Amino acid sequence: MKLTVHPVDAVPGPQDIRWVDAVLSALDAPAGVLVAAPLGIGPGALVVFRDDQPDPAGFAAGDVTVGPGTAYEVDAYRAGPSAGPARYVQLTSFAGRSPEWCAAFDRSGAERIWPAVKDLPGLVGVVTAGAPDGGRVALTLADSVEALEAGAAAILSTDLLPWEDPAHLTGPDGLVVLRLRHADVPATATR
């Protein structure tokens, strides 16, 4: 399963969500879609899941502009204890990193980070994906902002595992919390 993360510019205020339908109708049979709006002012995001080639090109949809995207291959989907619906997404991105960093990211996620958050109320799930250049993205889906905050607190309170090297634990290049206006994670991403 592949996914592409696109910025969405010119998102109107929270009272106008017609743009969501315009974005959805501009897509050609995706396997799944997340459409997210900023909590304040700024860009939103579109995440498109596909079984085949990702779609990195941008496009116009009504009054909004969907910018060119960054393509990733889904590594894992971990379902949380909440059945949802997912109302918020925390999009955490890391630009191209070394193979050693990527291996540490994946192992830390599985052995330290996921065990710290997997039972948190309000957590719907986490999708992680990697790009050929070593970039990584984590999409944390939750039913509240408080669940995302609890997850961050749980992760930051964990001790490093004996094998973890702090040099491989550099912070993200981007982290944003967005309000989901449409959330459909495909069943094939959950395997």
JSON list of C-alpha atoms in Angstrom, two decimals, residues 78-189:
[
{"chain": "A", "resi": 78, "resn": "ARG", "atom": "CA", "xyz": [-1.43, -0.31, 14.31]},
{"chain": "A", "resi": 79, "resn": "ALA", "atom": "CA", "xyz": [-5.00, -0.06, 15.55]},
{"chain": "A", "resi": 80, "resn": "GLY", "atom": "CA", "xyz": [-5.57, 1.67, 18.87]},
{"chain": "A", "resi": 81, "resn": "PRO", "atom": "CA", "xyz": [-8.25, 0.88, 21.44]},
{"chain": "A", "resi": 82, "resn": "SER", "atom": "CA", "xyz": [-10.74, 3.47, 20.15]},
{"chain": "A", "resi": 83, "resn": "ALA", "atom": "CA", "xyz": [-13.13, 2.46, 17.39]},
{"chain": "A", "resi": 84, "resn": "GLY", "atom": "CA", "xyz": [-13.29, 6.11, 16.37]},
{"chain": "A", "resi": 85, "resn": "PRO", "atom": "CA", "xyz": [-14.26, 7.94, 14.43]},
{"chain": "A", "resi": 86, "resn": "ALA", "atom": "CA", "xyz": [-10.88, 9.57, 14.03]},
{"chain": "A", "resi": 87, "resn": "ARG", "atom": "CA", "xyz": [-11.44, 13.32, 14.34]},
{"chain": "A", "resi": 88, "resn": "TYR", "atom": "CA", "xyz": [-7.81, 14.50, 14.50]},
{"chain": "A", "resi": 89, "resn": "VAL", "atom": "CA", "xyz": [-4.53, 13.49, 12.89]},
{"chain": "A", "resi": 90, "resn": "GLN", "atom": "CA", "xyz": [-1.03, 14.31, 14.03]},
{"chain": "A", "resi": 91, "resn": "LEU", "atom": "CA", "xyz": [1.21, 14.30, 10.97]},
{"chain": "A", "resi": 92, "resn": "THR", "atom": "CA", "xyz": [4.86, 13.84, 11.93]},
{"chain": "A", "resi": 93, "resn": "SER", "atom": "CA", "xyz": [7.39, 13.92, 9.10]},
{"chain": "A", "resi": 94, "resn": "PHE", "atom": "CA", "xyz": [11.10, 13.26, 8.84]},
{"chain": "A", "resi": 95, "resn": "ALA", "atom": "CA", "xyz": [13.08, 14.28, 5.73]},
{"chain": "A", "resi": 96, "resn": "GLY", "atom": "CA", "xyz": [15.49, 11.82, 4.08]},
{"chain": "A", "resi": 97, "resn": "ARG", "atom": "CA", "xyz": [17.56, 10.05, 6.72]},
{"chain": "A", "resi": 98, "resn": "SER", "atom": "CA", "xyz": [20.27, 7.40, 6.72]},
{"chain": "A", "resi": 99, "resn": "PRO", "atom": "CA", "xyz": [19.46, 3.68, 6.58]},
{"chain": "A", "resi": 100, "resn": "GLU", "atom": "CA", "xyz": [20.73, 3.37, 10.18]},
{"chain": "A", "resi": 101, "resn": "TRP", "atom": "CA", "xyz": [18.38, 6.14, 11.33]},
{"chain": "A", "resi": 102, "resn": "CYS", "atom": "CA", "xyz": [15.45, 4.51, 9.50]},
{"chain": "A", "resi": 103, "resn": "ALA", "atom": "CA", "xyz": [16.16, 1.13, 11.10]},
{"chain": "A", "resi": 104, "resn": "ALA", "atom": "CA", "xyz": [16.31, 2.78, 14.54]},
{"chain": "A", "resi": 105, "resn": "PHE", "atom": "CA", "xyz": [13.05, 4.67, 13.83]},
{"chain": "A", "resi": 106, "resn": "ASP", "atom": "CA", "xyz": [11.26, 1.48, 12.88]},
{"chain": "A", "resi": 107, "resn": "ARG", "atom": "CA", "xyz": [12.61, -0.54, 15.80]},
{"chain": "A", "resi": 108, "resn": "SER", "atom": "CA", "xyz": [11.97, 2.23, 18.36]},
{"chain": "A", "resi": 109, "resn": "GLY", "atom": "CA", "xyz": [8.42, 2.55, 17.05]},
{"chain": "A", "resi": 110, "resn": "ALA", "atom": "CA", "xyz": [7.74, -1.14, 17.49]},
{"chain": "A", "resi": 111, "resn": "GLU", "atom": "CA", "xyz": [9.61, -1.77, 20.75]},
{"chain": "A", "resi": 112, "resn": "ARG", "atom": "CA", "xyz": [9.28, 1.46, 22.79]},
{"chain": "A", "resi": 113, "resn": "ILE", "atom": "CA", "xyz": [6.83, 3.95, 21.30]},
{"chain": "A", "resi": 114, "resn": "TRP", "atom": "CA", "xyz": [3.93, 1.67, 20.36]},
{"chain": "A", "resi": 115, "resn": "PRO", "atom": "CA", "xyz": [3.94, -0.17, 23.73]},
{"chain": "A", "resi": 116, "resn": "ALA", "atom": "CA", "xyz": [3.82, 3.23, 25.48]},
{"chain": "A", "resi": 117, "resn": "VAL", "atom": "CA", "xyz": [0.69, 4.40, 23.61]},
{"chain": "A", "resi": 118, "resn": "LYS", "atom": "CA", "xyz": [-1.19, 1.31, 22.41]},
{"chain": "A", "resi": 119, "resn": "ASP", "atom": "CA", "xyz": [-3.73, 1.30, 25.26]},
{"chain": "A", "resi": 120, "resn": "LEU", "atom": "CA", "xyz": [-4.40, 5.05, 25.44]},
{"chain": "A", "resi": 121, "resn": "PRO", "atom": "CA", "xyz": [-8.11, 5.93, 25.35]},
{"chain": "A", "resi": 122, "resn": "GLY", "atom": "CA", "xyz": [-8.96, 7.89, 22.23]},
{"chain": "A", "resi": 123, "resn": "LEU", "atom": "CA", "xyz": [-6.17, 6.49, 20.07]},
{"chain": "A", "resi": 124, "resn": "VAL", "atom": "CA", "xyz": [-7.71, 5.19, 16.83]},
{"chain": "A", "resi": 125, "resn": "GLY", "atom": "CA", "xyz": [-4.48, 4.09, 15.13]},
{"chain": "A", "resi": 126, "resn": "VAL", "atom": "CA", "xyz": [-1.06, 4.91, 13.78]},
{"chain": "A", "resi": 127, "resn": "VAL", "atom": "CA", "xyz": [0.12, 4.57, 10.17]},
{"chain": "A", "resi": 128, "resn": "THR", "atom": "CA", "xyz": [3.85, 4.72, 9.48]},
{"chain": "A", "resi": 129, "resn": "ALA", "atom": "CA", "xyz": [5.35, 4.91, 6.02]},
{"chain": "A", "resi": 130, "resn": "GLY", "atom": "CA", "xyz": [8.75, 5.34, 4.39]},
{"chain": "A", "resi": 131, "resn": "ALA", "atom": "CA", "xyz": [10.04, 7.04, 1.27]},
{"chain": "A", "resi": 132, "resn": "PRO", "atom": "CA", "xyz": [12.86, 5.75, -0.96]},
{"chain": "A", "resi": 133, "resn": "ASP", "atom": "CA", "xyz": [15.09, 8.66, 0.14]},
{"chain": "A", "resi": 134, "resn": "GLY", "atom": "CA", "xyz": [14.86, 7.68, 3.82]},
{"chain": "A", "resi": 135, "resn": "GLY", "atom": "CA", "xyz": [12.01, 10.04, 4.66]},
{"chain": "A", "resi": 136, "resn": "ARG", "atom": "CA", "xyz": [9.45, 8.78, 7.15]},
{"chain": "A", "resi": 137, "resn": "VAL", "atom": "CA", "xyz": [5.96, 9.87, 8.12]},
{"chain": "A", "resi": 138, "resn": "ALA", "atom": "CA", "xyz": [3.76, 8.88, 11.06]},
{"chain": "A", "resi": 139, "resn": "LEU", "atom": "CA", "xyz": [0.02, 9.57, 10.97]},
{"chain": "A", "resi": 140, "resn": "THR", "atom": "CA", "xyz": [-1.50, 9.32, 14.43]},
{"chain": "A", "resi": 141, "resn": "LEU", "atom": "CA", "xyz": [-5.30, 9.16, 14.32]},
{"chain": "A", "resi": 142, "resn": "ALA", "atom": "CA", "xyz": [-7.29, 10.05, 17.44]},
{"chain": "A", "resi": 143, "resn": "ASP", "atom": "CA", "xyz": [-10.76, 11.01, 18.51]},
{"chain": "A", "resi": 144, "resn": "SER", "atom": "CA", "xyz": [-9.52, 14.07, 20.46]},
{"chain": "A", "resi": 145, "resn": "VAL", "atom": "CA", "xyz": [-6.61, 16.45, 20.77]},
{"chain": "A", "resi": 146, "resn": "GLU", "atom": "CA", "xyz": [-6.31, 15.32, 24.38]},
{"chain": "A", "resi": 147, "resn": "ALA", "atom": "CA", "xyz": [-5.60, 11.76, 23.19]},
{"chain": "A", "resi": 148, "resn": "LEU", "atom": "CA", "xyz": [-2.77, 13.10, 21.01]},
{"chain": "A", "resi": 149, "resn": "GLU", "atom": "CA", "xyz": [-1.40, 15.07, 23.97]},
{"chain": "A", "resi": 150, "resn": "ALA", "atom": "CA", "xyz": [-1.57, 11.98, 26.20]},
{"chain": "A", "resi": 151, "resn": "GLY", "atom": "CA", "xyz": [0.32, 10.03, 23.54]},
{"chain": "A", "resi": 152, "resn": "ALA", "atom": "CA", "xyz": [3.09, 12.63, 23.39]},
{"chain": "A", "resi": 153, "resn": "ALA", "atom": "CA", "xyz": [3.36, 12.65, 27.19]},
{"chain": "A", "resi": 154, "resn": "ALA", "atom": "CA", "xyz": [3.53, 8.84, 27.29]},
{"chain": "A", "resi": 155, "resn": "ILE", "atom": "CA", "xyz": [6.26, 8.71, 24.64]},
{"chain": "A", "resi": 156, "resn": "LEU", "atom": "CA", "xyz": [8.35, 11.45, 26.26]},
{"chain": "A", "resi": 157, "resn": "SER", "atom": "CA", "xyz": [8.17, 9.69, 29.63]},
{"chain": "A", "resi": 158, "resn": "THR", "atom": "CA", "xyz": [9.66, 6.42, 28.33]},
{"chain": "A", "resi": 159, "resn": "ASP", "atom": "CA", "xyz": [13.23, 5.41, 28.97]},
{"chain": "A", "resi": 160, "resn": "LEU", "atom": "CA", "xyz": [15.41, 4.63, 26.00]},
{"chain": "A", "resi": 161, "resn": "LEU", "atom": "CA", "xyz": [15.96, 0.95, 25.37]},
{"chain": "A", "resi": 162, "resn": "PRO", "atom": "CA", "xyz": [19.52, -0.31, 25.91]},
{"chain": "A", "resi": 163, "resn": "TRP", "atom": "CA", "xyz": [20.22, -0.54, 22.17]},
{"chain": "A", "resi": 164, "resn": "GLU", "atom": "CA", "xyz": [18.88, 2.96, 21.33]},
{"chain": "A", "resi": 165, "resn": "ASP", "atom": "CA", "xyz": [21.49, 5.53, 20.32]},
{"chain": "A", "resi": 166, "resn": "PRO", "atom": "CA", "xyz": [20.43, 9.15, 20.99]},
{"chain": "A", "resi": 167, "resn": "ALA", "atom": "CA", "xyz": [22.20, 10.15, 17.75]},
{"chain": "A", "resi": 168, "resn": "HIS", "atom": "CA", "xyz": [19.50, 8.20, 15.88]},
{"chain": "A", "resi": 169, "resn": "LEU", "atom": "CA", "xyz": [16.66, 9.88, 17.77]},
{"chain": "A", "resi": 170, "resn": "THR", "atom": "CA", "xyz": [16.67, 13.25, 16.09]},
{"chain": "A", "resi": 171, "resn": "GLY", "atom": "CA", "xyz": [13.39, 15.14, 16.08]},
{"chain": "A", "resi": 172, "resn": "PRO", "atom": "CA", "xyz": [10.92, 15.55, 13.25]},
{"chain": "A", "resi": 173, "resn": "ASP", "atom": "CA", "xyz": [11.21, 18.03, 10.42]},
{"chain": "A", "resi": 174, "resn": "GLY", "atom": "CA", "xyz": [7.50, 18.70, 10.64]},
{"chain": "A", "resi": 175, "resn": "LEU", "atom": "CA", "xyz": [4.74, 18.08, 13.16]},
{"chain": "A", "resi": 176, "resn": "VAL", "atom": "CA", "xyz": [1.21, 19.37, 12.84]},
{"chain": "A", "resi": 177, "resn": "VAL", "atom": "CA", "xyz": [-2.13, 18.50, 14.41]},
{"chain": "A", "resi": 178, "resn": "LEU", "atom": "CA", "xyz": [-5.07, 18.81, 12.03]},
{"chain": "A", "resi": 179, "resn": "ARG", "atom": "CA", "xyz": [-8.84, 18.35, 12.26]},
{"chain": "A", "resi": 180, "resn": "LEU", "atom": "CA", "xyz": [-10.03, 15.49, 10.08]},
{"chain": "A", "resi": 181, "resn": "ARG", "atom": "CA", "xyz": [-12.91, 16.39, 7.77]},
{"chain": "A", "resi": 182, "resn": "HIS", "atom": "CA", "xyz": [-12.90, 12.98, 6.08]},
{"chain": "A", "resi": 183, "resn": "ALA", "atom": "CA", "xyz": [-11.17, 9.81, 7.29]},
{"chain": "A", "resi": 184, "resn": "ASP", "atom": "CA", "xyz": [-11.09, 6.53, 5.42]},
{"chain": "A", "resi": 185, "resn": "VAL", "atom": "CA", "xyz": [-8.08, 4.30, 6.09]},
{"chain": "A", "resi": 186, "resn": "PRO", "atom": "CA", "xyz": [-8.24, 1.34, 3.72]},
{"chain": "A", "resi": 187, "resn": "ALA", "atom": "CA", "xyz": [-8.56, -2.16, 5.18]},
{"chain": "A", "resi": 188, "resn": "THR", "atom": "CA", "xyz": [-5.47, -3.27, 3.24]},
{"chain": "A", "resi": 189, "resn": "ALA", "atom": "CA", "xyz": [-3.36, -0.71, 5.12]}
]
